[in-house]
C-alpha cells in the first residue's frame, strides 16, 4: 500500500507540471527499479547466506509431499484450489475498483480537483494499511486462544466481509470525510480479508503447490479486475450513478465467503496425489 499512498500525491503534481505522459512514464519506470533490486537481493533459500540451516530445514519441512512430478493442471481437481480462486475472482476486482474509480467518484460526487483528490485517497490507503495488519493478527490471535484454523480464518473473514457492507451507501453520503471513512473502512476490511484468503492456500496445500495455487488465484483476480473495469464504465455511462458499483463492492465479500464455505467447508492440509509412472 505504500505505492498507493505515494501515487495520489506524486502523480497529480507530475501531471500538472510536466503532463500526463510523464506521469505514465515515471510511474511505470519505477518498476524497473524494483526489478534491479530483485535481481540483486533474491536468492534461492539454499543459496542465501542469511538463511540458517534451521530455517532451511523448516522451509523444507513438508518436502515429503513433493509435487515435482505432478502436472500443475491437476490442481483444478481440488475443491480447496477453487475456493481460493473463487475468493480472488470475487474480491480482487473490488480493490481495483477502489484504485481506479474512487478518484473519479470523489470528483463527480464531491467536486474535488486533481490536486485535491490526493489527501483523501492517501487517508483511505492509510486506513487500509491498518486493516491489513489487524486482519492477519485477528485470525492468529484466535488460533492462539485454541480455535481451529478453519474457525479462526473464516471468522476473521466474516468480520471483514461485514465491515465492507456500509460502503453500499457511500454514494449517498454528502459529507466528504464521512464517505472517506466508510471507503477507508471497506479498503481496510478488504486487506484483512485478503490476508486471510492468502493463508487458505498454505493452510490446505503443501509448500510445493502453494505458488501454483496462488498463481491460479492471481489470474482469476486479474480477470475479475478486467470485468469490473468494463462493468463500472458501462454503468456510469448509462446511469451516471455509483449506486450499483458500490452495491457490488459491499456484497462481494459475503458472496466470496459463502463460495469458500461451500467449496472448502473445513480447512485442513491435503495430500496431493503424485503422478504415477505409466
PDB file of C-alpha atoms in Angstrom:
ATOM      1  CA  UNK A   1       0.000   0.000   0.000  1.00  0.00           C
ATOM      2  CA  UNK A   2       2.972   2.366   0.229  1.00  0.00           C
ATOM      3  CA  UNK A   3       2.825   2.887  -3.518  1.00  0.00           C
ATOM      4  CA  UNK A   4      -0.908   3.527  -3.336  1.00  0.00           C
ATOM      5  CA  UNK A   5      -0.248   6.186  -0.692  1.00  0.00           C
ATOM      6  CA  UNK A   6       2.570   7.943  -2.551  1.00  0.00           C
ATOM      7  CA  UNK A   7       0.979   7.873  -6.003  1.00  0.00           C
ATOM      8  CA  UNK A   8      -2.018  10.188  -5.316  1.00  0.00           C
ATOM      9  CA  UNK A   9       0.409  12.832  -4.068  1.00  0.00           C
ATOM     10  CA  UNK A  10       3.118  12.429  -6.688  1.00  0.00           C
ATOM     11  CA  UNK A  11       1.252  11.742  -9.943  1.00  0.00           C
ATOM     12  CA  UNK A  12      -1.059  14.815  -9.868  1.00  0.00           C
ATOM     13  CA  UNK A  13       1.967  17.063  -9.295  1.00  0.00           C
ATOM     14  CA  UNK A  14       3.827  15.494 -12.236  1.00  0.00           C
ATOM     15  CA  UNK A  15       0.719  15.700 -14.422  1.00  0.00           C
ATOM     16  CA  UNK A  16       0.177  19.394 -13.743  1.00  0.00           C
ATOM     17  CA  UNK A  17       3.819  20.365 -14.190  1.00  0.00           C
ATOM     18  CA  UNK A  18       5.034  18.007 -16.931  1.00  0.00           C
ATOM     19  CA  UNK A  19       1.904  16.477 -18.443  1.00  0.00           C
ATOM     20  CA  UNK A  20       0.151  13.124 -18.213  1.00  0.00           C
ATOM     21  CA  UNK A  21       2.681  11.357 -20.463  1.00  0.00           C
ATOM     22  CA  UNK A  22       5.460  11.935 -17.949  1.00  0.00           C
ATOM     23  CA  UNK A  23       3.174  10.728 -15.159  1.00  0.00           C
ATOM     24  CA  UNK A  24       2.802   7.416 -17.001  1.00  0.00           C
ATOM     25  CA  UNK A  25       6.491   7.151 -17.860  1.00  0.00           C
ATOM     26  CA  UNK A  26       7.774   7.880 -14.364  1.00  0.00           C
ATOM     27  CA  UNK A  27       5.271   5.714 -12.501  1.00  0.00           C
ATOM     28  CA  UNK A  28       5.791   2.862 -14.971  1.00  0.00           C
ATOM     29  CA  UNK A  29       9.559   3.238 -14.930  1.00  0.00           C
ATOM     30  CA  UNK A  30       9.746   2.672 -11.184  1.00  0.00           C
ATOM     31  CA  UNK A  31       9.013  -0.986 -11.924  1.00  0.00           C
ATOM     32  CA  UNK A  32      12.483  -1.313 -13.411  1.00  0.00           C
ATOM     33  CA  UNK A  33      13.982  -0.044 -10.152  1.00  0.00           C
ATOM     34  CA  UNK A  34      12.159  -2.847  -8.354  1.00  0.00           C
ATOM     35  CA  UNK A  35      13.446  -5.316 -10.946  1.00  0.00           C
ATOM     36  CA  UNK A  36      17.064  -4.287 -10.339  1.00  0.00           C
ATOM     37  CA  UNK A  37      16.633  -4.606  -6.563  1.00  0.00           C
ATOM     38  CA  UNK A  38      15.017  -8.023  -7.017  1.00  0.00           C
ATOM     39  CA  UNK A  39      17.899  -9.298  -9.138  1.00  0.00           C
ATOM     40  CA  UNK A  40      20.412  -8.011  -6.591  1.00  0.00           C
ATOM     41  CA  UNK A  41      18.679  -9.374  -3.489  1.00  0.00           C
ATOM     42  CA  UNK A  42      16.788 -12.539  -4.452  1.00  0.00           C
ATOM     43  CA  UNK A  43      18.450 -15.902  -3.915  1.00  0.00           C
ATOM     44  CA  UNK A  44      17.103 -19.419  -3.573  1.00  0.00           C
ATOM     45  CA  UNK A  45      16.897 -20.374   0.141  1.00  0.00           C
ATOM     46  CA  UNK A  46      19.735 -22.912  -0.138  1.00  0.00           C
ATOM     47  CA  UNK A  47      21.933 -20.271  -1.809  1.00  0.00           C
ATOM     48  CA  UNK A  48      21.118 -17.394   0.536  1.00  0.00           C
ATOM     49  CA  UNK A  49      23.862 -16.503   3.007  1.00  0.00           C
ATOM     50  CA  UNK A  50      21.374 -15.191   5.594  1.00  0.00           C
ATOM     51  CA  UNK A  51      19.261 -18.368   5.772  1.00  0.00           C
ATOM     52  CA  UNK A  52      20.387 -20.636   8.603  1.00  0.00           C
ATOM     53  CA  UNK A  53      20.277 -24.415   8.404  1.00  0.00           C
ATOM     54  CA  UNK A  54      17.420 -24.424  10.917  1.00  0.00           C
ATOM     55  CA  UNK A  55      15.396 -22.063   8.743  1.00  0.00           C
ATOM     56  CA  UNK A  56      16.185 -24.112   5.653  1.00  0.00           C
ATOM     57  CA  UNK A  57      15.011 -27.287   7.394  1.00  0.00           C
ATOM     58  CA  UNK A  58      11.770 -25.541   8.340  1.00  0.00           C
ATOM     59  CA  UNK A  59      11.185 -24.409   4.760  1.00  0.00           C
ATOM     60  CA  UNK A  60      11.614 -27.997   3.603  1.00  0.00           C
ATOM     61  CA  UNK A  61       9.561 -29.499   6.437  1.00  0.00           C
ATOM     62  CA  UNK A  62       6.853 -30.884   4.141  1.00  0.00           C
ATOM     63  CA  UNK A  63       9.224 -31.966   1.397  1.00  0.00           C
ATOM     64  CA  UNK A  64       7.897 -35.497   1.695  1.00  0.00           C
ATOM     65  CA  UNK A  65       4.731 -34.332  -0.046  1.00  0.00           C
ATOM     66  CA  UNK A  66       6.681 -33.371  -3.142  1.00  0.00           C
ATOM     67  CA  UNK A  67       4.610 -32.489  -6.177  1.00  0.00           C
ATOM     68  CA  UNK A  68       7.550 -32.170  -8.519  1.00  0.00           C
ATOM     69  CA  UNK A  69       6.188 -34.952 -10.722  1.00  0.00           C
ATOM     70  CA  UNK A  70       2.619 -33.663 -10.722  1.00  0.00           C
ATOM     71  CA  UNK A  71       1.228 -31.599 -13.558  1.00  0.00           C
ATOM     72  CA  UNK A  72       0.046 -28.244 -12.255  1.00  0.00           C
ATOM     73  CA  UNK A  73      -3.247 -28.557 -14.119  1.00  0.00           C
ATOM     74  CA  UNK A  74      -4.157 -31.405 -11.792  1.00  0.00           C
ATOM     75  CA  UNK A  75      -4.683 -28.822  -9.057  1.00  0.00           C
ATOM     76  CA  UNK A  76      -8.010 -27.964 -10.679  1.00  0.00           C
ATOM     77  CA  UNK A  77      -9.344 -31.263  -9.340  1.00  0.00           C
ATOM     78  CA  UNK A  78      -9.143 -29.966  -5.764  1.00  0.00           C
ATOM     79  CA  UNK A  79     -12.080 -28.021  -4.328  1.00  0.00           C
ATOM     80  CA  UNK A  80      -9.712 -26.160  -1.995  1.00  0.00           C
ATOM     81  CA  UNK A  81      -7.956 -24.651  -5.013  1.00  0.00           C
ATOM     82  CA  UNK A  82     -11.282 -23.498  -6.421  1.00  0.00           C
ATOM     83  CA  UNK A  83     -12.203 -21.990  -3.053  1.00  0.00           C
ATOM     84  CA  UNK A  84      -9.118 -19.785  -3.251  1.00  0.00           C
ATOM     85  CA  UNK A  85      -9.732 -18.992  -6.932  1.00  0.00           C
ATOM     86  CA  UNK A  86     -13.351 -18.011  -6.233  1.00  0.00           C
ATOM     87  CA  UNK A  87     -12.301 -15.759  -3.376  1.00  0.00           C
ATOM     88  CA  UNK A  88      -9.745 -13.964  -5.537  1.00  0.00           C
ATOM     89  CA  UNK A  89     -12.075 -13.672  -8.534  1.00  0.00           C
ATOM     90  CA  UNK A  90     -14.797 -12.040  -6.441  1.00  0.00           C
ATOM     91  CA  UNK A  91     -12.729  -9.757  -4.194  1.00  0.00           C
ATOM     92  CA  UNK A  92      -9.626  -8.674  -6.138  1.00  0.00           C
ATOM     93  CA  UNK A  93     -11.785  -6.651  -8.581  1.00  0.00           C
ATOM     94  CA  UNK A  94     -13.117  -4.601  -5.681  1.00  0.00           C
ATOM     95  CA  UNK A  95      -9.603  -3.482  -4.812  1.00  0.00           C
ATOM     96  CA  UNK A  96      -9.020  -2.493  -8.444  1.00  0.00           C
ATOM     97  CA  UNK A  97     -12.331  -0.641  -8.300  1.00  0.00           C
ATOM     98  CA  UNK A  98     -11.031   1.388  -5.371  1.00  0.00           C
ATOM     99  CA  UNK A  99      -7.722   2.107  -7.104  1.00  0.00           C
ATOM    100  CA  UNK A 100      -9.194   3.147 -10.431  1.00  0.00           C
ATOM    101  CA  UNK A 101     -12.639   4.591  -9.761  1.00  0.00           C
ATOM    102  CA  UNK A 102     -12.538   6.247  -6.313  1.00  0.00           C
ATOM    103  CA  UNK A 103     -10.762   9.372  -7.657  1.00  0.00           C
ATOM    104  CA  UNK A 104     -13.494   9.670 -10.300  1.00  0.00           C
ATOM    105  CA  UNK A 105     -16.165   9.213  -7.627  1.00  0.00           C
ATOM    106  CA  UNK A 106     -14.632  11.963  -5.484  1.00  0.00           C
ATOM    107  CA  UNK A 107     -14.594  14.281  -8.487  1.00  0.00           C
ATOM    108  CA  UNK A 108     -18.176  13.523  -9.558  1.00  0.00           C
ATOM    109  CA  UNK A 109     -19.784  13.426  -6.123  1.00  0.00           C
ATOM    110  CA  UNK A 110     -17.718  15.899  -4.126  1.00  0.00           C
ATOM    111  CA  UNK A 111     -16.244  18.120  -6.833  1.00  0.00           C
ATOM    112  CA  UNK A 112     -12.586  17.566  -5.958  1.00  0.00           C
ATOM    113  CA  UNK A 113      -9.901  18.641  -8.399  1.00  0.00           C
ATOM    114  CA  UNK A 114      -6.916  16.522  -9.413  1.00  0.00           C
ATOM    115  CA  UNK A 115      -4.765  18.103  -6.697  1.00  0.00           C
ATOM    116  CA  UNK A 116      -7.478  17.985  -4.010  1.00  0.00           C
ATOM    117  CA  UNK A 117      -8.067  14.259  -4.504  1.00  0.00           C
ATOM    118  CA  UNK A 118      -4.588  13.375  -3.208  1.00  0.00           C
ATOM    119  CA  UNK A 119      -5.115  13.734   0.560  1.00  0.00           C
ATOM    120  CA  UNK A 120      -8.456  11.867   0.781  1.00  0.00           C
ATOM    121  CA  UNK A 121      -7.050   8.959  -1.239  1.00  0.00           C
ATOM    122  CA  UNK A 122      -3.953   8.833   0.979  1.00  0.00           C
ATOM    123  CA  UNK A 123      -6.207   8.653   4.057  1.00  0.00           C
ATOM    124  CA  UNK A 124      -8.126   5.745   2.509  1.00  0.00           C
ATOM    125  CA  UNK A 125      -4.959   3.719   2.000  1.00  0.00           C
ATOM    126  CA  UNK A 126      -3.537   4.590   5.407  1.00  0.00           C
ATOM    127  CA  UNK A 127      -6.694   3.120   6.927  1.00  0.00           C
ATOM    128  CA  UNK A 128      -6.308   0.130   4.599  1.00  0.00           C
ATOM    129  CA  UNK A 129      -2.813  -0.489   5.989  1.00  0.00           C
ATOM    130  CA  UNK A 130      -4.289  -0.873   9.466  1.00  0.00           C
ATOM    131  CA  UNK A 131      -6.790  -3.416   8.171  1.00  0.00           C
ATOM    132  CA  UNK A 132      -4.041  -5.479   6.598  1.00  0.00           C
ATOM    133  CA  UNK A 133      -2.270  -5.810   9.939  1.00  0.00           C
ATOM    134  CA  UNK A 134      -5.373  -6.288  12.088  1.00  0.00           C
ATOM    135  CA  UNK A 135      -6.910  -8.879   9.759  1.00  0.00           C
ATOM    136  CA  UNK A 136      -3.857 -11.098   9.924  1.00  0.00           C
ATOM    137  CA  UNK A 137      -3.455 -10.564  13.664  1.00  0.00           C
ATOM    138  CA  UNK A 138      -7.084 -11.447  14.399  1.00  0.00           C
ATOM    139  CA  UNK A 139      -7.047 -14.956  12.971  1.00  0.00           C
ATOM    140  CA  UNK A 140      -3.654 -15.664  14.549  1.00  0.00           C
ATOM    141  CA  UNK A 141      -4.942 -14.469  17.929  1.00  0.00           C
ATOM    142  CA  UNK A 142      -7.987 -16.724  17.653  1.00  0.00           C
ATOM    143  CA  UNK A 143      -5.784 -19.723  16.836  1.00  0.00           C
ATOM    144  CA  UNK A 144      -3.578 -18.960  19.838  1.00  0.00           C
ATOM    145  CA  UNK A 145      -6.717 -18.972  22.003  1.00  0.00           C
ATOM    146  CA  UNK A 146      -7.428 -22.535  20.968  1.00  0.00           C
ATOM    147  CA  UNK A 147      -9.733 -22.076  17.986  1.00  0.00           C
ATOM    148  CA  UNK A 148      -9.270 -24.248  14.925  1.00  0.00           C
ATOM    149  CA  UNK A 149      -7.627 -22.794  11.837  1.00  0.00           C
ATOM    150  CA  UNK A 150     -10.909 -23.228   9.963  1.00  0.00           C
ATOM    151  CA  UNK A 151     -12.915 -21.330  12.589  1.00  0.00           C
ATOM    152  CA  UNK A 152     -10.318 -18.591  13.054  1.00  0.00           C
ATOM    153  CA  UNK A 153      -9.757 -17.840   9.364  1.00  0.00           C
ATOM    154  CA  UNK A 154     -13.425 -17.811   8.449  1.00  0.00           C
ATOM    155  CA  UNK A 155     -14.460 -15.795  11.495  1.00  0.00           C
ATOM    156  CA  UNK A 156     -11.875 -13.149  10.637  1.00  0.00           C
ATOM    157  CA  UNK A 157     -13.052 -13.158   7.023  1.00  0.00           C
ATOM    158  CA  UNK A 158     -16.701 -12.858   8.104  1.00  0.00           C
ATOM    159  CA  UNK A 159     -15.919  -9.840  10.283  1.00  0.00           C
ATOM    160  CA  UNK A 160     -14.074  -8.243   7.370  1.00  0.00           C
ATOM    161  CA  UNK A 161     -16.892  -9.061   4.943  1.00  0.00           C
ATOM    162  CA  UNK A 162     -19.464  -7.438   7.238  1.00  0.00           C
ATOM    163  CA  UNK A 163     -17.232  -4.386   7.668  1.00  0.00           C
ATOM    164  CA  UNK A 164     -17.372  -3.768   3.912  1.00  0.00           C
ATOM    165  CA  UNK A 165     -21.185  -3.659   3.779  1.00  0.00           C
ATOM    166  CA  UNK A 166     -21.552   0.050   4.769  1.00  0.00           C
ATOM    167  CA  UNK A 167     -19.817   1.084   1.531  1.00  0.00           C
ATOM    168  CA  UNK A 168     -23.104   0.202  -0.186  1.00  0.00           C
ATOM    169  CA  UNK A 169     -24.386   3.624   0.926  1.00  0.00           C
ATOM    170  CA  UNK A 170     -21.218   5.625   0.183  1.00  0.00           C
ATOM    171  CA  UNK A 171     -22.781   7.184  -2.924  1.00  0.00           C
ATOM    172  CA  UNK A 172     -25.496   8.791  -0.765  1.00  0.00           C
ATOM    173  CA  UNK A 173     -23.250  10.420   1.837  1.00  0.00           C
ATOM    174  CA  UNK A 174     -22.944  14.170   1.360  1.00  0.00           C
ATOM    175  CA  UNK A 175     -20.021  14.637   3.750  1.00  0.00           C
ATOM    176  CA  UNK A 176     -16.676  14.168   2.011  1.00  0.00           C
ATOM    177  CA  UNK A 177     -14.881  12.834   5.071  1.00  0.00           C
ATOM    178  CA  UNK A 178     -17.840  10.675   6.026  1.00  0.00           C
ATOM    179  CA  UNK A 179     -17.550   8.997   2.632  1.00  0.00           C
ATOM    180  CA  UNK A 180     -13.771   8.736   3.004  1.00  0.00           C
ATOM    181  CA  UNK A 181     -14.095   6.966   6.358  1.00  0.00           C
ATOM    182  CA  UNK A 182     -16.594   4.431   5.008  1.00  0.00           C
ATOM    183  CA  UNK A 183     -14.490   3.772   1.906  1.00  0.00           C
ATOM    184  CA  UNK A 184     -11.379   3.552   4.093  1.00  0.00           C
ATOM    185  CA  UNK A 185     -13.117   1.028   6.356  1.00  0.00           C
ATOM    186  CA  UNK A 186     -14.052  -1.051   3.304  1.00  0.00           C
ATOM    187  CA  UNK A 187     -10.489  -0.883   1.970  1.00  0.00           C
ATOM    188  CA  UNK A 188      -9.144  -1.934   5.383  1.00  0.00           C
ATOM    189  CA  UNK A 189     -11.612  -4.806   5.506  1.00  0.00           C
ATOM    190  CA  UNK A 190     -10.507  -5.880   2.032  1.00  0.00           C
ATOM    191  CA  UNK A 191      -6.905  -6.046   3.185  1.00  0.00           C
ATOM    192  CA  UNK A 192      -7.864  -8.054   6.261  1.00  0.00           C
ATOM    193  CA  UNK A 193      -9.975 -10.412   4.153  1.00  0.00           C
ATOM    194  CA  UNK A 194      -7.180 -10.760   1.608  1.00  0.00           C
ATOM    195  CA  UNK A 195      -4.581 -11.515   4.291  1.00  0.00           C
ATOM    196  CA  UNK A 196      -6.666 -14.445   5.489  1.00  0.00           C
ATOM    197  CA  UNK A 197      -7.603 -15.513   1.972  1.00  0.00           C
ATOM    198  CA  UNK A 198      -3.936 -15.903   1.048  1.00  0.00           C
ATOM    199  CA  UNK A 199      -3.369 -18.180   4.025  1.00  0.00           C
ATOM    200  CA  UNK A 200      -6.008 -20.608   2.712  1.00  0.00           C
ATOM    201  CA  UNK A 201      -3.555 -21.840   0.103  1.00  0.00           C
ATOM    202  CA  UNK A 202      -0.824 -22.566   2.654  1.00  0.00           C
ATOM    203  CA  UNK A 203      -3.336 -23.924   5.191  1.00  0.00           C
ATOM    204  CA  UNK A 204      -4.516 -26.581   2.756  1.00  0.00           C
ATOM    205  CA  UNK A 205      -1.718 -27.249   0.237  1.00  0.00           C
ATOM    206  CA  UNK A 206       1.909 -28.337   0.752  1.00  0.00           C
ATOM    207  CA  UNK A 207       4.595 -25.731   0.160  1.00  0.00           C
ATOM    208  CA  UNK A 208       5.500 -27.036  -3.293  1.00  0.00           C
ATOM    209  CA  UNK A 209       1.956 -26.406  -4.547  1.00  0.00           C
ATOM    210  CA  UNK A 210       1.229 -23.070  -2.870  1.00  0.00           C
ATOM    211  CA  UNK A 211       2.827 -20.993  -5.634  1.00  0.00           C
ATOM    212  CA  UNK A 212       0.743 -22.682  -8.314  1.00  0.00           C
ATOM    213  CA  UNK A 213      -2.488 -22.272  -6.351  1.00  0.00           C
ATOM    214  CA  UNK A 214      -1.740 -18.609  -5.673  1.00  0.00           C
ATOM    215  CA  UNK A 215      -0.948 -18.159  -9.367  1.00  0.00           C
ATOM    216  CA  UNK A 216      -4.343 -19.584 -10.294  1.00  0.00           C
ATOM    217  CA  UNK A 217      -5.993 -17.186  -7.880  1.00  0.00           C
ATOM    218  CA  UNK A 218      -3.975 -14.251  -9.179  1.00  0.00           C
ATOM    219  CA  UNK A 219      -5.089 -14.993 -12.721  1.00  0.00           C
ATOM    220  CA  UNK A 220      -8.716 -15.211 -11.601  1.00  0.00           C
ATOM    221  CA  UNK A 221      -8.377 -11.904  -9.756  1.00  0.00           C
ATOM    222  CA  UNK A 222      -6.910 -10.232 -12.843  1.00  0.00           C
ATOM    223  CA  UNK A 223      -9.787 -11.495 -14.988  1.00  0.00           C
ATOM    224  CA  UNK A 224     -12.226 -10.154 -12.424  1.00  0.00           C
ATOM    225  CA  UNK A 225     -10.380  -6.835 -12.481  1.00  0.00           C
ATOM    226  CA  UNK A 226     -10.816  -6.576 -16.245  1.00  0.00           C
ATOM    227  CA  UNK A 227     -14.522  -7.323 -15.912  1.00  0.00           C
ATOM    228  CA  UNK A 228     -15.151  -4.795 -13.128  1.00  0.00           C
ATOM    229  CA  UNK A 229     -13.493  -2.038 -15.162  1.00  0.00           C
ATOM    230  CA  UNK A 230     -15.875  -2.682 -18.059  1.00  0.00           C
ATOM    231  CA  UNK A 231     -18.919  -3.096 -15.817  1.00  0.00           C
ATOM    232  CA  UNK A 232     -18.370   0.116 -13.858  1.00  0.00           C
ATOM    233  CA  UNK A 233     -17.643   2.076 -17.030  1.00  0.00           C
ATOM    234  CA  UNK A 234     -20.818   0.747 -18.650  1.00  0.00           C
ATOM    235  CA  UNK A 235     -22.948   1.505 -15.578  1.00  0.00           C
ATOM    236  CA  UNK A 236     -21.619   5.057 -15.272  1.00  0.00           C
ATOM    237  CA  UNK A 237     -22.165   5.689 -18.967  1.00  0.00           C
ATOM    238  CA  UNK A 238     -25.773   4.522 -18.730  1.00  0.00           C
ATOM    239  CA  UNK A 239     -26.789   5.820 -15.293  1.00  0.00           C
ATOM    240  CA  UNK A 240     -24.131   8.287 -14.123  1.00  0.00           C
ATOM    241  CA  UNK A 241     -24.513   6.782 -10.636  1.00  0.00           C
ATOM    242  CA  UNK A 242     -22.179   4.772  -8.405  1.00  0.00           C
ATOM    243  CA  UNK A 243     -25.120   3.050  -6.717  1.00  0.00           C
ATOM    244  CA  UNK A 244     -24.658  -0.353  -8.410  1.00  0.00           C
ATOM    245  CA  UNK A 245     -20.829  -0.398  -8.247  1.00  0.00           C
ATOM    246  CA  UNK A 246     -20.903   0.276  -4.506  1.00  0.00           C
ATOM    247  CA  UNK A 247     -23.576  -2.385  -4.028  1.00  0.00           C
ATOM    248  CA  UNK A 248     -21.335  -4.890  -5.807  1.00  0.00           C
ATOM    249  CA  UNK A 249     -18.392  -3.819  -3.628  1.00  0.00           C
ATOM    250  CA  UNK A 250     -20.443  -4.166  -0.449  1.00  0.00           C
ATOM    251  CA  UNK A 251     -21.753  -7.643  -1.189  1.00  0.00           C
ATOM    252  CA  UNK A 252     -18.803  -9.303  -2.963  1.00  0.00           C
ATOM    253  CA  UNK A 253     -17.029 -10.449   0.210  1.00  0.00           C
ATOM    254  CA  UNK A 254     -20.057 -12.164   1.714  1.00  0.00           C
ATOM    255  CA  UNK A 255     -20.639 -13.956  -1.595  1.00  0.00           C
ATOM    256  CA  UNK A 256     -16.952 -14.915  -1.722  1.00  0.00           C
ATOM    257  CA  UNK A 257     -17.019 -16.293   1.820  1.00  0.00           C
ATOM    258  CA  UNK A 258     -20.147 -18.300   1.014  1.00  0.00           C
ATOM    259  CA  UNK A 259     -18.403 -19.813  -2.017  1.00  0.00           C
ATOM    260  CA  UNK A 260     -15.349 -20.629   0.098  1.00  0.00           C
ATOM    261  CA  UNK A 261     -17.516 -22.318   2.720  1.00  0.00           C
ATOM    262  CA  UNK A 262     -19.308 -24.407   0.091  1.00  0.00           C
ATOM    263  CA  UNK A 263     -16.111 -25.447  -1.681  1.00  0.00           C
ATOM    264  CA  UNK A 264     -13.939 -25.871   1.425  1.00  0.00           C
ATOM    265  CA  UNK A 265     -16.163 -26.420   4.484  1.00  0.00           C
ATOM    266  CA  UNK A 266     -13.091 -27.381   6.505  1.00  0.00           C
ATOM    267  CA  UNK A 267      -9.554 -26.070   6.157  1.00  0.00           C
ATOM    268  CA  UNK A 268      -7.045 -28.823   6.730  1.00  0.00           C
ATOM    269  CA  UNK A 269      -3.877 -29.996   4.960  1.00  0.00           C
ATOM    270  CA  UNK A 270      -4.473 -32.224   1.963  1.00  0.00           C
ATOM    271  CA  UNK A 271      -2.190 -34.791   0.400  1.00  0.00           C
ATOM    272  CA  UNK A 272      -1.676 -34.297  -3.280  1.00  0.00           C
ATOM    273  CA  UNK A 273      -1.588 -37.407  -5.396  1.00  0.00           C
ATOM    274  CA  UNK A 274       1.732 -37.638  -7.192  1.00  0.00           C
ATOM    275  CA  UNK A 275       1.890 -38.568 -10.837  1.00  0.00           C
ATOM    276  CA  UNK A 276       2.443 -42.275 -11.154  1.00  0.00           C
ATOM    277  CA  UNK A 277       4.607 -43.869 -13.799  1.00  0.00           C
ATOM    278  CA  UNK A 278       2.810 -45.378 -16.790  1.00  0.00           C
TER     279      UNK A 278
END
